[in-house]
Short mmCIF file of C-alpha atoms in Angstrom, two decimals:
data_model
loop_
_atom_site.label_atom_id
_atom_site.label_comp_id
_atom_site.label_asym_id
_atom_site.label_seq_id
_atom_site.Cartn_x
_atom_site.Cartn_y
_atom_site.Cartn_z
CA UNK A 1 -27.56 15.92 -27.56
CA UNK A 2 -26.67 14.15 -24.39
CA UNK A 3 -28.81 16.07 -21.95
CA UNK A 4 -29.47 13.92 -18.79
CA UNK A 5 -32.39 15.95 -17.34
CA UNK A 6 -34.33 13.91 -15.08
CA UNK A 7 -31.53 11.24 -14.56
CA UNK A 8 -29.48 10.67 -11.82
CA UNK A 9 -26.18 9.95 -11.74
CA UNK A 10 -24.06 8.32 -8.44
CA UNK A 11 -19.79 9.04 -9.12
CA UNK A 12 -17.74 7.57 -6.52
CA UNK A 13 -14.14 8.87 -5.90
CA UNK A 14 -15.75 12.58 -6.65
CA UNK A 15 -13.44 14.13 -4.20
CA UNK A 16 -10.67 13.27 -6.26
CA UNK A 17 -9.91 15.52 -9.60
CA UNK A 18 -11.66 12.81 -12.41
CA UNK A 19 -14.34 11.88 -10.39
CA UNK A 20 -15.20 15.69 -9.41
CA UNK A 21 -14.64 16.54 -13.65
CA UNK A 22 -16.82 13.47 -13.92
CA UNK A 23 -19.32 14.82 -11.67
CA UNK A 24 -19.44 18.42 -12.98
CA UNK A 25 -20.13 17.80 -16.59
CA UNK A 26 -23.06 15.02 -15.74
CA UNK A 27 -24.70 18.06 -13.44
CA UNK A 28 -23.96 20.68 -16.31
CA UNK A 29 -25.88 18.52 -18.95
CA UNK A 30 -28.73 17.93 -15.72
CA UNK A 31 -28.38 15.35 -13.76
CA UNK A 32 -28.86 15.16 -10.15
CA UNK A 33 -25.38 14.13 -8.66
CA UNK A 34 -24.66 11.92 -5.53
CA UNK A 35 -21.47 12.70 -4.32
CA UNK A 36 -19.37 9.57 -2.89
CA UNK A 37 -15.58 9.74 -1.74
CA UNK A 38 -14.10 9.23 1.58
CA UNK A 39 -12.87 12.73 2.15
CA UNK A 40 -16.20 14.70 2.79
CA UNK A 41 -14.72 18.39 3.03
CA UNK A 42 -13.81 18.21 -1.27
CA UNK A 43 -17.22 16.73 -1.74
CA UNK A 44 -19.07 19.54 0.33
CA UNK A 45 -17.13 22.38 -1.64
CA UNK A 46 -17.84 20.18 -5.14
CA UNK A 47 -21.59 20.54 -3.89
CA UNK A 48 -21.53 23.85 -2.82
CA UNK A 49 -20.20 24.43 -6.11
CA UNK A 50 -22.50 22.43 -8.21
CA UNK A 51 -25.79 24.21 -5.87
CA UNK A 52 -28.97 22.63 -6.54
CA UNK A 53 -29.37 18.89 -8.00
CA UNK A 54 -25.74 18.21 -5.81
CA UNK A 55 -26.22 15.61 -2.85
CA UNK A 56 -23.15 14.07 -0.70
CA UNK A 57 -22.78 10.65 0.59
CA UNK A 58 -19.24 10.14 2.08
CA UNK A 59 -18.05 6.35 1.76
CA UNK A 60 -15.35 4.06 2.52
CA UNK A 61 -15.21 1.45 -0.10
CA UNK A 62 -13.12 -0.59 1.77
CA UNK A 63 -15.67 -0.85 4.48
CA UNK A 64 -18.04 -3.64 2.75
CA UNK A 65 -21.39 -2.70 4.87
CA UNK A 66 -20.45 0.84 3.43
CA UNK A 67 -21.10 0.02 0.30
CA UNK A 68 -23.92 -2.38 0.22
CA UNK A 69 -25.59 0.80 2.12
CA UNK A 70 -24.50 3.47 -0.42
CA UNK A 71 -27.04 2.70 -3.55
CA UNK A 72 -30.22 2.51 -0.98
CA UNK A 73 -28.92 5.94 0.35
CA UNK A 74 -28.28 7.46 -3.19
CA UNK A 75 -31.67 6.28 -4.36
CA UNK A 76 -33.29 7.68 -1.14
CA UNK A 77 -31.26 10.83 -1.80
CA UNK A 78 -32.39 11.35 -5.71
CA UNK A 79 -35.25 9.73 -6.21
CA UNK A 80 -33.58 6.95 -8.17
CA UNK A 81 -29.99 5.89 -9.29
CA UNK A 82 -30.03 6.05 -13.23
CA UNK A 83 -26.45 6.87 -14.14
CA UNK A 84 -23.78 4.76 -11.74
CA UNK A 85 -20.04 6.08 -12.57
CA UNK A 86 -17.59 3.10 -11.13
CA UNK A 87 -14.75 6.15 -10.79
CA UNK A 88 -12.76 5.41 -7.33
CA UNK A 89 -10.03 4.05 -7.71
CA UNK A 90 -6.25 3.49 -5.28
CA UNK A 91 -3.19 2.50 -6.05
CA UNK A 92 -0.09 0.52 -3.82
CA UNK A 93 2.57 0.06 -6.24
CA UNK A 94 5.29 -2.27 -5.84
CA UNK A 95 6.84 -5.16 -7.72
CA UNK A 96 5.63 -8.30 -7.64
CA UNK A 97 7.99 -10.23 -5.48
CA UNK A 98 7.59 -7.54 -3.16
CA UNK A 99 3.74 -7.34 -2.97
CA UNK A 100 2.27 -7.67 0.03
CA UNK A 101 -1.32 -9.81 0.30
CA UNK A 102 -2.51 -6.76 2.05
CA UNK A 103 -1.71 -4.21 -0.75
CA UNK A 104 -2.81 -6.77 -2.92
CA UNK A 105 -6.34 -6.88 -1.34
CA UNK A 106 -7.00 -3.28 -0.47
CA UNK A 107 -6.75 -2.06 -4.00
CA UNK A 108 -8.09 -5.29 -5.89
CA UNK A 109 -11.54 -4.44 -2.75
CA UNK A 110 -11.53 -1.09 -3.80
CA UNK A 111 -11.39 -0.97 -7.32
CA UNK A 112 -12.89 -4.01 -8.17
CA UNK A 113 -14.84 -5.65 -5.69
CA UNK A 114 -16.71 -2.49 -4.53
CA UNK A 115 -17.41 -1.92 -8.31
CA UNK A 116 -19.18 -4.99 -8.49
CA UNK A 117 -21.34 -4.31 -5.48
CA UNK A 118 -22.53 -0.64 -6.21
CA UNK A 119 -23.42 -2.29 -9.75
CA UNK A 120 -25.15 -5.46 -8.37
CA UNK A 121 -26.86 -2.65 -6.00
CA UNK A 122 -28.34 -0.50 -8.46
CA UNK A 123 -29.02 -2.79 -10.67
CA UNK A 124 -32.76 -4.10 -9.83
CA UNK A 125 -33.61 0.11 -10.01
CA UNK A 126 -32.88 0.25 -13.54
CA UNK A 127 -33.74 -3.02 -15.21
CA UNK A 128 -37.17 -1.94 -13.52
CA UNK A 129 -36.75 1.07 -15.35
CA UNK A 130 -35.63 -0.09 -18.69
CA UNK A 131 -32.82 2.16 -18.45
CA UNK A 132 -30.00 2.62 -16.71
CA UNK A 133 -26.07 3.47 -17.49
CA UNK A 134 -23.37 2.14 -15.78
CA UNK A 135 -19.69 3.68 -16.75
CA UNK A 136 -16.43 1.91 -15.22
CA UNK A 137 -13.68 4.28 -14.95
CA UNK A 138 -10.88 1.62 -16.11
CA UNK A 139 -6.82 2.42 -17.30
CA UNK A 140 -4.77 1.89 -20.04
CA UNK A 141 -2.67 -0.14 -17.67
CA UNK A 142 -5.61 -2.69 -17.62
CA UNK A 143 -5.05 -3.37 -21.06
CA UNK A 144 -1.05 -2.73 -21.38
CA UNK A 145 0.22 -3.79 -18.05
CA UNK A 146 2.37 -1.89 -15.77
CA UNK A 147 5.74 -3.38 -14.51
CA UNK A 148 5.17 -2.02 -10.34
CA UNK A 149 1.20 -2.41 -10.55
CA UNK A 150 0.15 -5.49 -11.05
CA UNK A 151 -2.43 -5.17 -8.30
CA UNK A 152 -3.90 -1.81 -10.18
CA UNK A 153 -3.17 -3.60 -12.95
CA UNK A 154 -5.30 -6.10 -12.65
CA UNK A 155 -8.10 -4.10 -10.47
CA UNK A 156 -8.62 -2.07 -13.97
CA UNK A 157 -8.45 -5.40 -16.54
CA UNK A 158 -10.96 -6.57 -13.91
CA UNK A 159 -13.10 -3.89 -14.40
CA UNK A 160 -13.41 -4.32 -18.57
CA UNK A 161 -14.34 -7.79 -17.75
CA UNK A 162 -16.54 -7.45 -15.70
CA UNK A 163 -18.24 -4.69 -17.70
CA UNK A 164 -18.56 -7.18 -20.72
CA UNK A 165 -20.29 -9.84 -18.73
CA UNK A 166 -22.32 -7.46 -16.96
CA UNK A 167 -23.69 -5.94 -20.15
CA UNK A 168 -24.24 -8.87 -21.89
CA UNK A 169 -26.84 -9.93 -19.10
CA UNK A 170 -29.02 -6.82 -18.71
CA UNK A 171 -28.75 -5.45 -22.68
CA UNK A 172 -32.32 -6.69 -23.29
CA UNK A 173 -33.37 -4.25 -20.34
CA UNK A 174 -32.22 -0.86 -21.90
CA UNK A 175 -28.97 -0.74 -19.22
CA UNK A 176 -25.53 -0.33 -20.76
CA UNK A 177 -22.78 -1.32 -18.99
CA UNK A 178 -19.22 0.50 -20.54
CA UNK A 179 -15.54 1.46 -19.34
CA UNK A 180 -13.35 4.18 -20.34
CA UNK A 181 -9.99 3.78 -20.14
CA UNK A 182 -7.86 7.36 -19.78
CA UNK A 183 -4.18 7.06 -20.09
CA UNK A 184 -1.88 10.03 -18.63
CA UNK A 185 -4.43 12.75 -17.31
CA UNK A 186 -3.29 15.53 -15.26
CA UNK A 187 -4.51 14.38 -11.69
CA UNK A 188 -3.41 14.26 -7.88
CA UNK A 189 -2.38 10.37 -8.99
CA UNK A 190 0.08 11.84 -11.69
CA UNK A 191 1.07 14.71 -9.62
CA UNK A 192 3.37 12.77 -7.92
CA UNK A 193 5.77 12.25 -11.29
CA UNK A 194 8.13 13.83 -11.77
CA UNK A 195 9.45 16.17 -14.54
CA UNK A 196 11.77 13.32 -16.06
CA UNK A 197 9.84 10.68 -15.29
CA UNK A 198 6.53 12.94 -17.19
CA UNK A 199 9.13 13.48 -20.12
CA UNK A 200 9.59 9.72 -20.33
CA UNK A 201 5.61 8.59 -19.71
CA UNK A 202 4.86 12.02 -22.57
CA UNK A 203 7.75 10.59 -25.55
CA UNK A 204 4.85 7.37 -25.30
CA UNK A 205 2.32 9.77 -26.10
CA UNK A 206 1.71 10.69 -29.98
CA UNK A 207 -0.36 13.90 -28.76
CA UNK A 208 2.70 15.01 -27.05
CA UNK A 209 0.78 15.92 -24.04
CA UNK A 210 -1.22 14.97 -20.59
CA UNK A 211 -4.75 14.82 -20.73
CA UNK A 212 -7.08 16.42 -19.00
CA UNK A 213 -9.67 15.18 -16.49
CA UNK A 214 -12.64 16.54 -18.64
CA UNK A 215 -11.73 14.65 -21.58
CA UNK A 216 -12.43 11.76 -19.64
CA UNK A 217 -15.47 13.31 -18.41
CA UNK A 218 -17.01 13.92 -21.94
CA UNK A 219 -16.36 10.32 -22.76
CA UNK A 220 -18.47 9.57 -19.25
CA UNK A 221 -21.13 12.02 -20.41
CA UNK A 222 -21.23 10.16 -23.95
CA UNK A 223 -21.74 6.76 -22.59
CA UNK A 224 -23.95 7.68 -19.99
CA UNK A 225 -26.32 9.69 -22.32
CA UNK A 226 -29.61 8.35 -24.44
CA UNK A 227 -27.61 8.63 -27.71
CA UNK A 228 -25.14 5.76 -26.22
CA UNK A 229 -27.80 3.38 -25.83
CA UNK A 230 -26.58 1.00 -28.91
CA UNK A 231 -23.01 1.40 -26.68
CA UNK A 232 -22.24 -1.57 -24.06
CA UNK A 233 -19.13 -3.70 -23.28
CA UNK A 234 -17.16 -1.02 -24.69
CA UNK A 235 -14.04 0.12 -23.63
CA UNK A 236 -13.63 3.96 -24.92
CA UNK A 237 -9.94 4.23 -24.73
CA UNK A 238 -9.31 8.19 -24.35
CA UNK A 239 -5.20 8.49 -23.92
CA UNK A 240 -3.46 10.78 -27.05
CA UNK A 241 -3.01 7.79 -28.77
CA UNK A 242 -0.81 6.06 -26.38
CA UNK A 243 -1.78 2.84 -27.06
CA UNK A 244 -4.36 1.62 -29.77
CA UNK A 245 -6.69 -1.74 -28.82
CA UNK B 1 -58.67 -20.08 -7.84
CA UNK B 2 -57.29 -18.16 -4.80
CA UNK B 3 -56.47 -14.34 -4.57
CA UNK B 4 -52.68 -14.82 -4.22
CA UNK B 5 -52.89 -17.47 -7.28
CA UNK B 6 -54.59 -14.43 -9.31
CA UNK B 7 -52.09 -12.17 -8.12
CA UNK B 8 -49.40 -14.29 -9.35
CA UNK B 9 -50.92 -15.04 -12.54
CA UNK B 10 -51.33 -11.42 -13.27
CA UNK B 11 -47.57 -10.11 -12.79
CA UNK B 12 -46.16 -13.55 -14.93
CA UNK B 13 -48.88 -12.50 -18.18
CA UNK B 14 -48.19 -8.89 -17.77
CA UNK B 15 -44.22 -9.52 -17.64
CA UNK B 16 -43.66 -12.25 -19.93
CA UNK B 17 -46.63 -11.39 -22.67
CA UNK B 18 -47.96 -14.80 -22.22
CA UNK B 19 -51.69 -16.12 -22.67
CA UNK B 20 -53.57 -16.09 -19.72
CA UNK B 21 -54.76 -19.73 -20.51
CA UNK B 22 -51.08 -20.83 -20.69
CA UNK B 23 -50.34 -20.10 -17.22
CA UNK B 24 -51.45 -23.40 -15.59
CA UNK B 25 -50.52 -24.66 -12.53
CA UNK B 26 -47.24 -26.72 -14.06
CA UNK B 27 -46.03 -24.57 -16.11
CA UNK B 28 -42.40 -24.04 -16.30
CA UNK B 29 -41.27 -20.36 -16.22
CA UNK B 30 -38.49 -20.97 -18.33
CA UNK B 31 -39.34 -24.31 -20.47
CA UNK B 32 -43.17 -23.65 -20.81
CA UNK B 33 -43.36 -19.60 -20.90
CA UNK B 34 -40.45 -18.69 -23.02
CA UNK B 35 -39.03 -16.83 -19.59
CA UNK B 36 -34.93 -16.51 -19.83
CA UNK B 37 -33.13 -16.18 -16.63
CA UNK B 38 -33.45 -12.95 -16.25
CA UNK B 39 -37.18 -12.73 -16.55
CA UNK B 40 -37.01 -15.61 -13.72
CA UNK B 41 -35.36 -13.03 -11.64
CA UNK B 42 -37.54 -10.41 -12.24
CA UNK B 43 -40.23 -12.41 -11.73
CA UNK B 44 -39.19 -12.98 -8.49
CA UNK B 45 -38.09 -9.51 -7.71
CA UNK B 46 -41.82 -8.20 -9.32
CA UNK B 47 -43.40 -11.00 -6.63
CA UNK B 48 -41.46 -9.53 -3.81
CA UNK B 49 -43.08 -5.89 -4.42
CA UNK B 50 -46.37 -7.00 -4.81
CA UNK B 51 -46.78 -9.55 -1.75
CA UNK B 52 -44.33 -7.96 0.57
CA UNK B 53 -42.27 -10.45 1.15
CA UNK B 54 -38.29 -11.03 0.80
CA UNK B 55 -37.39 -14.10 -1.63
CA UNK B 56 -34.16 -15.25 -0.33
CA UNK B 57 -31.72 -16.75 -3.66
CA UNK B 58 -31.73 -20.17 -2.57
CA UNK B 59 -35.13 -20.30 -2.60
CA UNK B 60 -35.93 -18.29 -5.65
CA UNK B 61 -34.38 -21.02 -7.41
CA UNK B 62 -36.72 -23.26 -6.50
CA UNK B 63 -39.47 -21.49 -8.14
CA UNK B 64 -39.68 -22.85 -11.56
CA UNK B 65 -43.51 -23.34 -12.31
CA UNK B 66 -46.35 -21.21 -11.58
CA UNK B 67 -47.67 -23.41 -9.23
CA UNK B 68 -44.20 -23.04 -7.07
CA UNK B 69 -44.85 -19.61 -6.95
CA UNK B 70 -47.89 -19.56 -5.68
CA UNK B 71 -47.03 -22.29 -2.91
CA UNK B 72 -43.80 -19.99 -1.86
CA UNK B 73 -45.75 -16.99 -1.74
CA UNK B 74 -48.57 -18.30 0.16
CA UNK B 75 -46.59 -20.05 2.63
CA UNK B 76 -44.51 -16.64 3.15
CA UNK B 77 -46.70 -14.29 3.33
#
């Protein structure tokens, strides 16, 4: 079950915890990994790691000609792109009447915008091949709302609708298009809480605990595997219970 | 019937599973040969390889029948 040999598999935001948990388990069940994130040292030691099958590609998802270059280089890299994870992801909080139109646009560009261009991107490869997965890492705050992130917020809701649309239009060409949605996971982002505020965020939580960046990665693995293929415009919420959609 | 027409007529039978007889100079991808818009882009995509050329999306849309394929393609290329 859910071995990916032969497939390969671009993450984006792999130098961060979820996207390098992300990128681990798709090599361990073997795929061939491109590497994307904008900090290239975390990506070399992820590589180094991984050894063989492990390429990097350092991007800047803000940059647009960036990332209208990145799926030509991933499929000159690997051979093909099979397996796109949408994982990157950045956050400026702030309320509302506060916002600023530039933290407003850097995180709706990187979340959403440079989603929608890796996808469009690797698209024509896999309806060519009958086959192709494309995972969008999402939140539970696209779906609940977050009082101080309506720009995240709405970068993640974004994301599940875009996924729908997306996979009703290439279904009939063996590509899947999916999000998964983690709620609290132990990562840099939720690092920065703390201990009352991660008592408050865990009393929400009927497993009573954080979860951890390879349970996202399993759901990743699941939807990007050959047993998924019956799978698309899902949203695989994977958060303790938190919240149930 | 000219090499690029043959060409043409070749990639739309093979990708739509249509009758080679059906293919006929007016015939609408999408009204005539049971293509969805997908296939249309495909299609066009499938052209590109084979010719060489780049289809830009303004004028992809203005290939509806076989025949406007073959008059793109031959102009282009």
């Amino acid at each position: 079950m859910f071995d990916l040999t032969g497939k390969c598999a671009l993450i984006t935001g792999a130098s961060g915890g979820l996207g390098g948990a992300i990128a681990k388990v798709l090599h361990d069940a073997g795929a061939t990994v491109a590497l994307s994130g904008t900090r290239e040292a975390p990506l070399q030691a992820l590589a180094e790691t991984l050894g063989e099958r492990a390429h990097v590609l350092p991007c800047n998802l803000s940059d647009r000609a960036a990332v209208e270059a990145l799926p030509g280089q991933a499929a000159k890299a690997m051979g093909s792109v099979d397996i796109l994870v949408n994982n990157a992801g950045i956050t400026a909080d702030g309320l509302m009447l506060r916002m600023s139109d530039e933290q407003w646009d850097k995180v709706i560009e990187v979340n959403l915008t440079a989603a929608m261009k890796l996808s469009r991107g690797v698209l024509r490869g896999m309806m060519k091949a009958r086959w192709g997965r494309i995972v969008n890492i999402s939140s539970i705050v696209g779906a609940s709302g977050n009082g101080g992130q309506a720009n995240y917020a709405a970068s993640k809701a974004g994301m599940i609708g875009m996924s729908k649309s997306l996979a009703q239009e290439v279904a009939s060409r063996g590509v899947t298009v999916n999000a998964v949605a983690p709620g609290f996971i132990t990562t840099d982002m939720t690092a920065a809480l703390n201990d009352d505020q991660k008592a408050s965020l865990l009393a929400q939580v009927p497993a009573g605990r954080m979860g951890e960046a390879d349970e996202i990665a399993a759901a990743v693995l699941y939807l990007a595997s050959n047993e998924a293929a019956y799978v698309t415009g899902a949203t695989l919420h994977v958060n303790g219970g938190m919240s149930m959609y | 019937m000219s090499d690029i027409a043959d060409r043409v007529k070749k990639i739309v039978v093979e990708h739509l599973g249509v009758e080679e007889e059906k293919v006929t100079e007016n015939a609408s991808f999408i009204d005539d040969l049971g293509a969805d818009s997908l296939d249309t882009v495909e299609l066009v995509m499938a052209f590109e390889e084979e010719f060489g050329i780049e289809i830009p999306d303004d004028a992809a849309e203005t290939i509806q029948t076989f025949g406007d394929a073959v008059k793109f393609i031959s102009e282009a290329s």
